[in-house]
mmCIF file with all atom_site columns, C-alpha atoms in Angstrom:
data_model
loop_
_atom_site.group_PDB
_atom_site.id
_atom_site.type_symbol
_atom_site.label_atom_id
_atom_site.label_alt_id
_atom_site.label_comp_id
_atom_site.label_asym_id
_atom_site.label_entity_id
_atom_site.label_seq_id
_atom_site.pdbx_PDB_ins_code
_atom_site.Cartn_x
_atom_site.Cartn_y
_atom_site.Cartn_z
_atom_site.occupancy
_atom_site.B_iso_or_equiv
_atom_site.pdbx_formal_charge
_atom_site.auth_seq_id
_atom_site.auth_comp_id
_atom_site.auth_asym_id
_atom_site.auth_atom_id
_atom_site.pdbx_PDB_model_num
ATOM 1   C CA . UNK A 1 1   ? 13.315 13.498  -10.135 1.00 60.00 ? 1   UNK A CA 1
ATOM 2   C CA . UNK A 1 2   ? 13.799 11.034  -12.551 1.00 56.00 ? 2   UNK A CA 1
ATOM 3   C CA . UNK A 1 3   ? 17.998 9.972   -12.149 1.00 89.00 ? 3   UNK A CA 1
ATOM 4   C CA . UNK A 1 4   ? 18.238 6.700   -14.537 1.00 95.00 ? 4   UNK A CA 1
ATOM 5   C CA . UNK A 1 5   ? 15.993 6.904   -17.680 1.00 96.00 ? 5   UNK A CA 1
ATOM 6   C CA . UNK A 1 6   ? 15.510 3.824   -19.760 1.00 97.00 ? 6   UNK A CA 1
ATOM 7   C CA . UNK A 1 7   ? 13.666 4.716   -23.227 1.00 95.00 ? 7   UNK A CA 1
ATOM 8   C CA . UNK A 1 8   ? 12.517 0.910   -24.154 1.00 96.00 ? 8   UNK A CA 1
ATOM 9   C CA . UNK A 1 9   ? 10.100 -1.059  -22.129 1.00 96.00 ? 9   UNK A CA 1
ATOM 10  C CA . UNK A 1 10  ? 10.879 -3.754  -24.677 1.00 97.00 ? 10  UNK A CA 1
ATOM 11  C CA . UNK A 1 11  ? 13.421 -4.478  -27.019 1.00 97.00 ? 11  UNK A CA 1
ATOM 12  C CA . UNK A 1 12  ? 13.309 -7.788  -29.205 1.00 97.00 ? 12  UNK A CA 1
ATOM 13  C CA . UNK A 1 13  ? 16.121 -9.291  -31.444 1.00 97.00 ? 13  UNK A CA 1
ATOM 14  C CA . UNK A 1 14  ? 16.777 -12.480 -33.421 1.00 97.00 ? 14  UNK A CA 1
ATOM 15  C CA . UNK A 1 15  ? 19.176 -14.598 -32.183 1.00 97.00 ? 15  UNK A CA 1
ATOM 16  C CA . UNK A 1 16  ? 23.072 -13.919 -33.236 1.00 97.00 ? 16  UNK A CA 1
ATOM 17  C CA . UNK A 1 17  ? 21.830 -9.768  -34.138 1.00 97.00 ? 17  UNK A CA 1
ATOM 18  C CA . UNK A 1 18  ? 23.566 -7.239  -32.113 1.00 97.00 ? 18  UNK A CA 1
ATOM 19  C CA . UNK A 1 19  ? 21.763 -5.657  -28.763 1.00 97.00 ? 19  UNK A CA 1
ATOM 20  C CA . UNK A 1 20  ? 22.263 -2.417  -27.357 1.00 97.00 ? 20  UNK A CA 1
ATOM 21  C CA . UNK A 1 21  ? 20.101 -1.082  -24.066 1.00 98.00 ? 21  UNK A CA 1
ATOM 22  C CA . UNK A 1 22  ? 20.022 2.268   -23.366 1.00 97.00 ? 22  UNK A CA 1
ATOM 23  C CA . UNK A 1 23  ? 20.953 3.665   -20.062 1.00 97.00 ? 23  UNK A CA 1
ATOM 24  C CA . UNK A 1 24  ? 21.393 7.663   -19.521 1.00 96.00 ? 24  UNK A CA 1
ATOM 25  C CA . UNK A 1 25  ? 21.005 9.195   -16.151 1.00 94.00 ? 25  UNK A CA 1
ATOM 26  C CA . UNK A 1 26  ? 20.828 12.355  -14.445 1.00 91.00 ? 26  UNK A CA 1
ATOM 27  C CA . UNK A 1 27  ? 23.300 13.159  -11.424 1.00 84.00 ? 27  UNK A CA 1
ATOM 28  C CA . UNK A 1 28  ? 25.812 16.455  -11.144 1.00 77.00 ? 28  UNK A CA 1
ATOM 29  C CA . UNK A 1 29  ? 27.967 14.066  -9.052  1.00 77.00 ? 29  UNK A CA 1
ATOM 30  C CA . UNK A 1 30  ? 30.483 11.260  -9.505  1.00 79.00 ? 30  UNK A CA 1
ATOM 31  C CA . UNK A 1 31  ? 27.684 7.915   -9.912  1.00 83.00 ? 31  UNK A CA 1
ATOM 32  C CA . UNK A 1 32  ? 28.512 4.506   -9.952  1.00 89.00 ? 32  UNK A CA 1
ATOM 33  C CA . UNK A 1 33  ? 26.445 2.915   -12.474 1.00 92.00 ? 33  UNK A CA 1
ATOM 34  C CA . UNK A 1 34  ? 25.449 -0.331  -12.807 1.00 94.00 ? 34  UNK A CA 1
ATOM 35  C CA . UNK A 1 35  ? 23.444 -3.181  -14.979 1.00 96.00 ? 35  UNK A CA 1
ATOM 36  C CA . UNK A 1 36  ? 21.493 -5.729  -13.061 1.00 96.00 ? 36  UNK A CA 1
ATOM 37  C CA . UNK A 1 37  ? 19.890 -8.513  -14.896 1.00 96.00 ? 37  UNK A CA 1
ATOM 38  C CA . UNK A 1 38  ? 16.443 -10.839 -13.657 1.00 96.00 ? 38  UNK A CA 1
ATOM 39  C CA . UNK A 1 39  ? 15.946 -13.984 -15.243 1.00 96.00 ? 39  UNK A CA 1
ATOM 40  C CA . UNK A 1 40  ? 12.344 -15.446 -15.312 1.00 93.00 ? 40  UNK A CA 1
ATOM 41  C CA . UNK A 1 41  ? 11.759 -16.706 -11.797 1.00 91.00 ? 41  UNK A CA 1
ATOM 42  C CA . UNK A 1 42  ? 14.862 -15.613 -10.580 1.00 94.00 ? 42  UNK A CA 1
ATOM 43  C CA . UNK A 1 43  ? 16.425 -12.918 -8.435  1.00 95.00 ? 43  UNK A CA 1
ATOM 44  C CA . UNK A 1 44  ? 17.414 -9.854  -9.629  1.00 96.00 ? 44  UNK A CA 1
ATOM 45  C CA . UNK A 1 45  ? 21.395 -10.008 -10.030 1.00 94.00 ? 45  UNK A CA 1
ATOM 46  C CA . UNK A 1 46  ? 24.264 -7.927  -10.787 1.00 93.00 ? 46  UNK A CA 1
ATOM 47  C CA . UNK A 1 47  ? 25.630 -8.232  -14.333 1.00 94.00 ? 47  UNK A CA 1
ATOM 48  C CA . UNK A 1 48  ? 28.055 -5.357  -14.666 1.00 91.00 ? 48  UNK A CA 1
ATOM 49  C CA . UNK A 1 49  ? 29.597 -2.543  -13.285 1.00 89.00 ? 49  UNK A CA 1
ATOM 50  C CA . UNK A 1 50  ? 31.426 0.312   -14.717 1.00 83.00 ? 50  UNK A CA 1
ATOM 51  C CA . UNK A 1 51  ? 34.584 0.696   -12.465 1.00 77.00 ? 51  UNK A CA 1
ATOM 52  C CA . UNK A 1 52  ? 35.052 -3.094  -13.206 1.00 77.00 ? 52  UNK A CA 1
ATOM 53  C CA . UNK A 1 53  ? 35.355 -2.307  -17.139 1.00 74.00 ? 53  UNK A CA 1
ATOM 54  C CA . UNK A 1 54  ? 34.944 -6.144  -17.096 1.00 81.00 ? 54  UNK A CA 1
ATOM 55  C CA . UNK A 1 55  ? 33.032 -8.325  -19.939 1.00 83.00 ? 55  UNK A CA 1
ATOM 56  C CA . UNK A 1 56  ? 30.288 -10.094 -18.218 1.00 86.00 ? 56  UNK A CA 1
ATOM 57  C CA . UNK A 1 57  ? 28.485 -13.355 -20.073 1.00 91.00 ? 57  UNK A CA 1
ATOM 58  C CA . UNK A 1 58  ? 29.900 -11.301 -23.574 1.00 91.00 ? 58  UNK A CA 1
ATOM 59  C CA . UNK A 1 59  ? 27.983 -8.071  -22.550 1.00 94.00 ? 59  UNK A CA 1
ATOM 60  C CA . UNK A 1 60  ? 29.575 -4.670  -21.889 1.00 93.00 ? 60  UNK A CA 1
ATOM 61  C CA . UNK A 1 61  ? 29.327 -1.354  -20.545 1.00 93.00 ? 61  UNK A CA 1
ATOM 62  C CA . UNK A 1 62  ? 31.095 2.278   -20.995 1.00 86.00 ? 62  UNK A CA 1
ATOM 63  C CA . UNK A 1 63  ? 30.077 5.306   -19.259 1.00 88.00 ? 63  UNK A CA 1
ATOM 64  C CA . UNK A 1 64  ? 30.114 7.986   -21.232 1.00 89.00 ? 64  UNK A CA 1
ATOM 65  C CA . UNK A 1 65  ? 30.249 11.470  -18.993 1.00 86.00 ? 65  UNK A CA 1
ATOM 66  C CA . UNK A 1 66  ? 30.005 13.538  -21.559 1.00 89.00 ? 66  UNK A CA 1
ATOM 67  C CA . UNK A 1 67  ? 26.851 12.121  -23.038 1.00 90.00 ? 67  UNK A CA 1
ATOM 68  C CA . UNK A 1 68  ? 25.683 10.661  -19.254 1.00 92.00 ? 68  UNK A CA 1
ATOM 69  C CA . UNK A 1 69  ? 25.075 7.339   -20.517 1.00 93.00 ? 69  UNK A CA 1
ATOM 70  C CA . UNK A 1 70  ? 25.693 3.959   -19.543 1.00 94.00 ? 70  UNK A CA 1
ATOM 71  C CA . UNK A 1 71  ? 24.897 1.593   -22.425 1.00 96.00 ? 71  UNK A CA 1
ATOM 72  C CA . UNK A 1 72  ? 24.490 -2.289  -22.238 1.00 96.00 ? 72  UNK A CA 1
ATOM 73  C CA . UNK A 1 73  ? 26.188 -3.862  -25.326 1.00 96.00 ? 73  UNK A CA 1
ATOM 74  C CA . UNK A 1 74  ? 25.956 -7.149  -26.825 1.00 96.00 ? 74  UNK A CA 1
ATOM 75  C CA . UNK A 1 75  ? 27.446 -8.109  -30.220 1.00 96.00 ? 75  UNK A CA 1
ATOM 76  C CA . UNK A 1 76  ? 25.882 -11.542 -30.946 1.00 97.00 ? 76  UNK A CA 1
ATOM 77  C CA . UNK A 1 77  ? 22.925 -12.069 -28.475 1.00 97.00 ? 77  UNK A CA 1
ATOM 78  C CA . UNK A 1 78  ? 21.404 -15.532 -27.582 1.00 97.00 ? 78  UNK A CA 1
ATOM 79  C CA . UNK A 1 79  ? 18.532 -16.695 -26.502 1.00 97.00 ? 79  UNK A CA 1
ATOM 80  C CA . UNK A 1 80  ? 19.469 -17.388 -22.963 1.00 97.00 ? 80  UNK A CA 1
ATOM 81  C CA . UNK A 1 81  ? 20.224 -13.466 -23.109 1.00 97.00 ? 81  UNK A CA 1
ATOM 82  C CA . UNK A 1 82  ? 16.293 -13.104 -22.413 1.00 98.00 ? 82  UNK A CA 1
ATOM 83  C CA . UNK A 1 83  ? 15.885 -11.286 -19.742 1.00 97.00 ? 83  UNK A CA 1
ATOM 84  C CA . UNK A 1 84  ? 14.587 -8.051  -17.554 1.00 97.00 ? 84  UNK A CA 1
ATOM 85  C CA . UNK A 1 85  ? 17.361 -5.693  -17.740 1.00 98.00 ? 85  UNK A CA 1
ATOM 86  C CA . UNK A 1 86  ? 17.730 -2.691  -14.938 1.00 98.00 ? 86  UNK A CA 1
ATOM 87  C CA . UNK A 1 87  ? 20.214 0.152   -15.225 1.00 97.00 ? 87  UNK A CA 1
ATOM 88  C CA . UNK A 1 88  ? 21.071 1.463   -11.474 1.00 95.00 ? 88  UNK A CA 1
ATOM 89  C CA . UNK A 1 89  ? 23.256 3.509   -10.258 1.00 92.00 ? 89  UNK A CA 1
ATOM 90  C CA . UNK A 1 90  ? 24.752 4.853   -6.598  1.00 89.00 ? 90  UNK A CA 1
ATOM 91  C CA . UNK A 1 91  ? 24.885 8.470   -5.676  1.00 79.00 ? 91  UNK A CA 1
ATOM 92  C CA . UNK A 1 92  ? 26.513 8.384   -2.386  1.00 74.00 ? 92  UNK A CA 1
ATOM 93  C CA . UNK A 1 93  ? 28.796 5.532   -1.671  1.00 71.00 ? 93  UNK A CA 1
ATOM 94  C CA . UNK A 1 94  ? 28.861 5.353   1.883   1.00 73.00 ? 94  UNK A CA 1
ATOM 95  C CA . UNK A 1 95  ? 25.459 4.500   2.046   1.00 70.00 ? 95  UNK A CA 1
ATOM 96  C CA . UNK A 1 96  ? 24.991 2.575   -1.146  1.00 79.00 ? 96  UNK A CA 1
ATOM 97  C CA . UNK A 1 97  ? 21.587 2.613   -1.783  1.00 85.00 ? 97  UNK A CA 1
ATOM 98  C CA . UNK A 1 98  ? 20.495 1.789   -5.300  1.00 91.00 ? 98  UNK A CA 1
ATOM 99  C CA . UNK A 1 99  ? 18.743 3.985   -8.178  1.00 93.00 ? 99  UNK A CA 1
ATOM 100 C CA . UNK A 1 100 ? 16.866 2.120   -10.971 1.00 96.00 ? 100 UNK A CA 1
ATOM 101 C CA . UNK A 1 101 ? 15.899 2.956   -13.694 1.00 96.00 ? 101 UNK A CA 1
ATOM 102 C CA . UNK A 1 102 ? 11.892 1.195   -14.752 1.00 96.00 ? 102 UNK A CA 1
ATOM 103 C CA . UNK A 1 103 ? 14.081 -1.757  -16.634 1.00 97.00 ? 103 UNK A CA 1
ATOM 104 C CA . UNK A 1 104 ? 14.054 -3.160  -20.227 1.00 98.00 ? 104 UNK A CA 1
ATOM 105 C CA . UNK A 1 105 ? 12.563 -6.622  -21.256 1.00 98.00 ? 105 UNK A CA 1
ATOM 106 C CA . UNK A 1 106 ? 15.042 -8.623  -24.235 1.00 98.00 ? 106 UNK A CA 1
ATOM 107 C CA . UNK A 1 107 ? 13.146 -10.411 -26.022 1.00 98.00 ? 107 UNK A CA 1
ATOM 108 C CA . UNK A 1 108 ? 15.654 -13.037 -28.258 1.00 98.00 ? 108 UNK A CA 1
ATOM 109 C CA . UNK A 1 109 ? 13.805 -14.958 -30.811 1.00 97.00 ? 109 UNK A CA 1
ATOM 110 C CA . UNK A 1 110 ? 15.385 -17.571 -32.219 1.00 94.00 ? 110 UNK A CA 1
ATOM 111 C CA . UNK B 2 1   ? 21.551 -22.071 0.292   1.00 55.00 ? 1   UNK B CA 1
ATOM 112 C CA . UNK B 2 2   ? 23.746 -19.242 1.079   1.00 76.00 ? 2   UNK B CA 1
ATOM 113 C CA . UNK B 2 3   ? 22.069 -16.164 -0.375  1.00 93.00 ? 3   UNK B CA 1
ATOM 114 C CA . UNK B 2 4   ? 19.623 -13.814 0.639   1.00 97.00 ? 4   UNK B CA 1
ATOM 115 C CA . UNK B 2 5   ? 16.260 -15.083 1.945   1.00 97.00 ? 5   UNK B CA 1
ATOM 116 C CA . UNK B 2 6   ? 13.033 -13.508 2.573   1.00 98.00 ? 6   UNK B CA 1
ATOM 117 C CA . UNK B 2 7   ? 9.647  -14.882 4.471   1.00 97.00 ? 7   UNK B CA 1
ATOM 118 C CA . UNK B 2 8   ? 7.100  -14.851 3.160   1.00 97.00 ? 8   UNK B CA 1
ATOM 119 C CA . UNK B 2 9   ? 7.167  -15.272 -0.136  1.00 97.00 ? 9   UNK B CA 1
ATOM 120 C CA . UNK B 2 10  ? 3.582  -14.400 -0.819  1.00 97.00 ? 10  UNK B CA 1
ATOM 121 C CA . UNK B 2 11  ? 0.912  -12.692 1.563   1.00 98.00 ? 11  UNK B CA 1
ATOM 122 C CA . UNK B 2 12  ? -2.383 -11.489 0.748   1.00 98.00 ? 12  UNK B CA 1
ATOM 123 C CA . UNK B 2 13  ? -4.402 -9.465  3.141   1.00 98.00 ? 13  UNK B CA 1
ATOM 124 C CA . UNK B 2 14  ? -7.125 -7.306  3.783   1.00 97.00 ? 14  UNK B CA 1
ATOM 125 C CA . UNK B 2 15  ? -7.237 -3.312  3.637   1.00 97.00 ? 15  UNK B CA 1
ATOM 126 C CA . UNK B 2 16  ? -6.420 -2.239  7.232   1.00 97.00 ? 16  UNK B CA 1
ATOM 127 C CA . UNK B 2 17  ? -4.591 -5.419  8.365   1.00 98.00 ? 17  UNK B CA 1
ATOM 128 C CA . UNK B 2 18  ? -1.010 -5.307  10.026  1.00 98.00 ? 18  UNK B CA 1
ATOM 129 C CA . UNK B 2 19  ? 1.773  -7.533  7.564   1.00 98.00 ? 19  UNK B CA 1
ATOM 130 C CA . UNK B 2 20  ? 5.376  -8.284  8.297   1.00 98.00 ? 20  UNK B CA 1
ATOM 131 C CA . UNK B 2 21  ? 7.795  -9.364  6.323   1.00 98.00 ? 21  UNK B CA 1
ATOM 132 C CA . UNK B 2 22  ? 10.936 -10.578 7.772   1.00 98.00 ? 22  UNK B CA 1
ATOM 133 C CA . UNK B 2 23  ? 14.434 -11.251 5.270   1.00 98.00 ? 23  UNK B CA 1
ATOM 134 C CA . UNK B 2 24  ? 17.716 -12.901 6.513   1.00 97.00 ? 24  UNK B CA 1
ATOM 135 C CA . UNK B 2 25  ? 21.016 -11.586 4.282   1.00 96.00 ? 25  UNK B CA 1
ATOM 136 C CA . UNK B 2 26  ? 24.245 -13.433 3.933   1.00 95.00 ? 26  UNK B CA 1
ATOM 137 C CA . UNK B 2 27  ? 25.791 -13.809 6.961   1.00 91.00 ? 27  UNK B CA 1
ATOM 138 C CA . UNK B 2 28  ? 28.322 -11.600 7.001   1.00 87.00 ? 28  UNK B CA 1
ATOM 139 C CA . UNK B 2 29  ? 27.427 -8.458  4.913   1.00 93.00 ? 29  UNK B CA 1
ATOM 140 C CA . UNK B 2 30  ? 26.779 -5.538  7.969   1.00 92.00 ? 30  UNK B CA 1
ATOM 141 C CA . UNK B 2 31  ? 24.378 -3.398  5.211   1.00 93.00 ? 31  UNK B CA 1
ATOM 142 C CA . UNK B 2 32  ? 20.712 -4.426  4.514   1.00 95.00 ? 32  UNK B CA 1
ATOM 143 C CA . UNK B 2 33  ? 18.763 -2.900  2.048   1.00 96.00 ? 33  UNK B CA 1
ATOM 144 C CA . UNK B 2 34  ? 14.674 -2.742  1.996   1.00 97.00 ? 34  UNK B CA 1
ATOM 145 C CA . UNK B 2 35  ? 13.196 -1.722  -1.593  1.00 97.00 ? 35  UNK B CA 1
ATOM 146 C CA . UNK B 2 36  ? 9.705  -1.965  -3.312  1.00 97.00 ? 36  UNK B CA 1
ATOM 147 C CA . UNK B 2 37  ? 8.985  -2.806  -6.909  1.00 96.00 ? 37  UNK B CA 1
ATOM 148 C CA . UNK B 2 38  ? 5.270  -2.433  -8.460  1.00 95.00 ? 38  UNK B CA 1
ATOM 149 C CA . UNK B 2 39  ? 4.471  -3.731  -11.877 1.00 91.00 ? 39  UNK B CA 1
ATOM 150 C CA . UNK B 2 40  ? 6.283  -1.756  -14.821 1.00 90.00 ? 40  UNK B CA 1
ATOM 151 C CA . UNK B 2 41  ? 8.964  -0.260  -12.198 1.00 93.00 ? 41  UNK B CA 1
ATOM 152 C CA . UNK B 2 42  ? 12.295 -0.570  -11.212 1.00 95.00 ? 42  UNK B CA 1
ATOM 153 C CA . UNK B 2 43  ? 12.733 -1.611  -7.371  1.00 96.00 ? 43  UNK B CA 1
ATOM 154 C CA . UNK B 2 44  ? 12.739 1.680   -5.156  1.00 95.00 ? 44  UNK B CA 1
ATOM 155 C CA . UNK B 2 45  ? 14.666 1.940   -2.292  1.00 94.00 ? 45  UNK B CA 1
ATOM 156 C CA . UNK B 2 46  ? 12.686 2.349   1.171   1.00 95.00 ? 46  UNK B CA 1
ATOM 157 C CA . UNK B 2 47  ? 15.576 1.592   4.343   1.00 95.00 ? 47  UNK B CA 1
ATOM 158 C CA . UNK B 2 48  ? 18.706 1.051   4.676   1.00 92.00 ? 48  UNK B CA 1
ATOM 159 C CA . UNK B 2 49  ? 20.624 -0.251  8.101   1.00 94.00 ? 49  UNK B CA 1
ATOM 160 C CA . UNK B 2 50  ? 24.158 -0.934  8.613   1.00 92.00 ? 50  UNK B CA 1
ATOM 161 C CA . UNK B 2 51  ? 24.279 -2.885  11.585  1.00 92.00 ? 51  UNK B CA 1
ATOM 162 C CA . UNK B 2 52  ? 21.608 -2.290  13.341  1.00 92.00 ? 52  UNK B CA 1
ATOM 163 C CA . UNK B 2 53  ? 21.351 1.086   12.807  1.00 92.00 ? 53  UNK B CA 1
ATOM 164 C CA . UNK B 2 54  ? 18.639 2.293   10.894  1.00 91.00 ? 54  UNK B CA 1
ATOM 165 C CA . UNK B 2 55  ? 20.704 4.670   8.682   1.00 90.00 ? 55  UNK B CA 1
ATOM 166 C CA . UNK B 2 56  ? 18.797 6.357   5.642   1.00 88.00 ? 56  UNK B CA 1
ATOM 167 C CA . UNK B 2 57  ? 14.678 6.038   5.120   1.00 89.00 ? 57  UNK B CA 1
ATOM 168 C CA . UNK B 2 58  ? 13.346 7.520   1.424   1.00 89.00 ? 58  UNK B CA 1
ATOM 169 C CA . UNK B 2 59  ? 10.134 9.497   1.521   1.00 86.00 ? 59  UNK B CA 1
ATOM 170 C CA . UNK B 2 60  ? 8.583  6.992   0.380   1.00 82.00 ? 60  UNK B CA 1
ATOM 171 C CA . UNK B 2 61  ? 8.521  5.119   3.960   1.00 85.00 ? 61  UNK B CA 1
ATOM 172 C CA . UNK B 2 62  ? 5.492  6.630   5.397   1.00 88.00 ? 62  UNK B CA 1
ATOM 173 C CA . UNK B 2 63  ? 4.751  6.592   9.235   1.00 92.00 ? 63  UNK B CA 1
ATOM 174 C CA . UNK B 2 64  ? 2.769  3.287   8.130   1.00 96.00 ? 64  UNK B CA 1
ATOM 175 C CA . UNK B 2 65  ? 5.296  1.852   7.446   1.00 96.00 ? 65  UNK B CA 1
ATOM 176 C CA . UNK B 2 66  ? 8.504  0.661   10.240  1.00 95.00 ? 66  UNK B CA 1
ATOM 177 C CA . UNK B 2 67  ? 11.402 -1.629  9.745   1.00 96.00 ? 67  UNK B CA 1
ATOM 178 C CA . UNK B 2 68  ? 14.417 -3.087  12.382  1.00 96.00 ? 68  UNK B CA 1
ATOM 179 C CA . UNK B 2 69  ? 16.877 -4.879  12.168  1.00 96.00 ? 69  UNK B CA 1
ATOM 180 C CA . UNK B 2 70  ? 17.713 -6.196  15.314  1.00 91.00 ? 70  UNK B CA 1
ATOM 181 C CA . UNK B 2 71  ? 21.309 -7.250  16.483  1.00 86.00 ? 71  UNK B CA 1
ATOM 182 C CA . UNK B 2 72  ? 22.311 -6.621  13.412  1.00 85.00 ? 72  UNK B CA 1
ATOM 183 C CA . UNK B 2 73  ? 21.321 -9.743  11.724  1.00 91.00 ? 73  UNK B CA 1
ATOM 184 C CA . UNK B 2 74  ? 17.818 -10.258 10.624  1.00 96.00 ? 74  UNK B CA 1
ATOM 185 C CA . UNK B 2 75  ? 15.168 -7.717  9.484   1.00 97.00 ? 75  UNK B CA 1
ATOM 186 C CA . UNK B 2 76  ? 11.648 -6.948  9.565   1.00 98.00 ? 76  UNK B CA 1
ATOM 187 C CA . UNK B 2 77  ? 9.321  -4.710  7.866   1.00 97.00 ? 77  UNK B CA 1
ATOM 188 C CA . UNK B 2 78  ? 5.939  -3.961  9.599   1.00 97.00 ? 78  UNK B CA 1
ATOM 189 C CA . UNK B 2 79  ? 2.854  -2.218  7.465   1.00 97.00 ? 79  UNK B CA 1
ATOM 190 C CA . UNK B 2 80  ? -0.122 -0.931  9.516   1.00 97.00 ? 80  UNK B CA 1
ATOM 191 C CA . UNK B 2 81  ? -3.040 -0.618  8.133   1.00 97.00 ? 81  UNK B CA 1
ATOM 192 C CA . UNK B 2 82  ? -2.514 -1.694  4.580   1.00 97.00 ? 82  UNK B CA 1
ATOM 193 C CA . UNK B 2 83  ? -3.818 -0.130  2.194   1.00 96.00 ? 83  UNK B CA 1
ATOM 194 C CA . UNK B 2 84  ? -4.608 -1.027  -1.781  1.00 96.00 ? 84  UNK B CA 1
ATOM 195 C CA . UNK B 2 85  ? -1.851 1.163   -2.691  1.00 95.00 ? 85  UNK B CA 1
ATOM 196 C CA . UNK B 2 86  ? 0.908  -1.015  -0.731  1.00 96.00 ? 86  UNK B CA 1
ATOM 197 C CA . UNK B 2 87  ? 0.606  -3.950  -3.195  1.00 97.00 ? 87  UNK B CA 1
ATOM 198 C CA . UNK B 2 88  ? 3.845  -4.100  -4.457  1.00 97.00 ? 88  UNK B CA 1
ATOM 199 C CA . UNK B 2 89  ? 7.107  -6.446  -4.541  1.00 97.00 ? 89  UNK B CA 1
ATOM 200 C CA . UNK B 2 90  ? 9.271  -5.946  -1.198  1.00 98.00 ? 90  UNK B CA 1
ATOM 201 C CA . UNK B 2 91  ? 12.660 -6.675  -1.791  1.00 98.00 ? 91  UNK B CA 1
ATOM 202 C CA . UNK B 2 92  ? 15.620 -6.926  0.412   1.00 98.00 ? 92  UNK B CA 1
ATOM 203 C CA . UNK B 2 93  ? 18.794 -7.086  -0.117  1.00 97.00 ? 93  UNK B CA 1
ATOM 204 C CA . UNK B 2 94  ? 22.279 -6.751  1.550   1.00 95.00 ? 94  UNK B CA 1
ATOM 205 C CA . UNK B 2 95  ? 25.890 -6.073  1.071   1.00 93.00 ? 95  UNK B CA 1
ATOM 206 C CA . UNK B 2 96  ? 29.437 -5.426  2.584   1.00 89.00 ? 96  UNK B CA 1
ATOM 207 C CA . UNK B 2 97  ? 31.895 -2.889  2.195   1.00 77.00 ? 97  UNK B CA 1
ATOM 208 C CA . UNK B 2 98  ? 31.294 -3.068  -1.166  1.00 78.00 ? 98  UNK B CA 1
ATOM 209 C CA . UNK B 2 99  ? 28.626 -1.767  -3.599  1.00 83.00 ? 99  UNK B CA 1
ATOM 210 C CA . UNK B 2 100 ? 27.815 -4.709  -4.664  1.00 88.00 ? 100 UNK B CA 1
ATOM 211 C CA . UNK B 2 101 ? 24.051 -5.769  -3.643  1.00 92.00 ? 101 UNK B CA 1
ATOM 212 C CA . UNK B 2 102 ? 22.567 -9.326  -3.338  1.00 94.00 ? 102 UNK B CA 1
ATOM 213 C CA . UNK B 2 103 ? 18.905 -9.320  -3.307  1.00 97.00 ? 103 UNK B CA 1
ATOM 214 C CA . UNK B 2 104 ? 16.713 -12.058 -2.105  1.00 97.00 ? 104 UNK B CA 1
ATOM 215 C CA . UNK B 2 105 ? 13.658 -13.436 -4.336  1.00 96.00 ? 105 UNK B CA 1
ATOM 216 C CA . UNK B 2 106 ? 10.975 -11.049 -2.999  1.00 97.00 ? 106 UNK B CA 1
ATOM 217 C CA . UNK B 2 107 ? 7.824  -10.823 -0.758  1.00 98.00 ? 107 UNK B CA 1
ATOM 218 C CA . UNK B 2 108 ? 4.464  -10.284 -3.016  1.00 97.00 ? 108 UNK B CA 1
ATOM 219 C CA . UNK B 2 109 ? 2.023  -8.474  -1.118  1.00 98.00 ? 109 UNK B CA 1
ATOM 220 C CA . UNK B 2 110 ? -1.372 -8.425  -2.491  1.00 98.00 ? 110 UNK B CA 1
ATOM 221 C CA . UNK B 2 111 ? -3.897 -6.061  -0.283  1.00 97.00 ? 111 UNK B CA 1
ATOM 222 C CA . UNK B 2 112 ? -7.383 -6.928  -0.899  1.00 96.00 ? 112 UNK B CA 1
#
């Protein structure tokens, strides 16, 4: 079953516009959810985390129970924002394996 | 360099042939991680080991497919008799008490 849905494959912007990536999952439970970020020809990385509540390169995230969503946020985006983004989440925290969801590509045009 | 590493970085073999792919985490993170990632997807998790111990293995591990972790340090995943279907991205990554997970740059496997 499908737990962390991502609706865009691809989502392009101009430079200094406002970004938003959609995140909404599926789990009855408590999740931790999380953003990870890959750069081209880099590793995949963490970028956020919602129990942190933290603002992370000027992104941000709030889970929203109620709606089950876990939105990436961006008010001005740059260029250097470009990037694969991957919404994830943990079900059981004792083991800690990772859910992703099939990630987003930001495309930031100058 | 501190982080993650995996070996190879790229292999390409032939339908039926045995592969093994071997990462090394940070040093002191006791949780490994093995997941796979094929074009248009998000990585999917395969293993997990804490310690040594071999503790979780997702449906998606078939009897193909076998991974250790030794002492507790290094692992290894082992494909027999690869098939078309295995092409992927094999990740690893690892972690301490935390959920925080570092992942190395990735294994391409291309099965020919």
């Amino acid at each position: 079953a499908q737990r962390v849905t991502q609706p865009e494959k691809l989502l392009s912007v101009f430079k200094g516009a406002p970004v938003e990536l959609k995140c909404n999952y599926s789990y009855s439970g408590s999740p931790e959810l999380f953003w990870y970020v890959q750069y081209s020809r880099q590793r995949l990385q963490l970028l956020l985390r919602h129990i942190s509540r933290e603002s992370i390169k000027g992104f941000t995230a709030d889970l929203n129970k109620g709606e089950t969503s876990f939105h990436l946020k961006k008010p001005f985006a740059q260029e250097e924002d470009s990037a694969m983004y991957y919404c994830a989440l943990i079900m059981n925290r004792s083991q800690g394996n990772l859910i992703f969801g099939k990630g987003t590509k930001l495309s930031v045009k100058p | 360099d501190t982080g993650v590493s995996q070996d190879p970085r790229h292999k390409i073999t032939k339908r039926g042939q045995n592969v093994t792919f071997r990462c090394d985490p940070i040093s002191e993170h006791n949780r490994l991680y093995w997941y796979r990632q094929t074009l248009g997807q998000g990585p999917e998790f395969l293993t997990y080991f804490q310690n040594e111990a071999q503790l979780e293995k997702s449906r998606l591990l078939s009897d193909r497919f076998s991974a250790e972790r030794p002492k507790g340090s290094f692992s290894t995943l082992e494909i027999q008799r690869t098939e078309q279907g295995d092409s992927a991205m094999y990740l690893c990554a690892s972690s301490s008490q935390g959920p925080e997970q570092y992942f190395g740059p990735g294994t391409r496997l291309t099965v020919t």
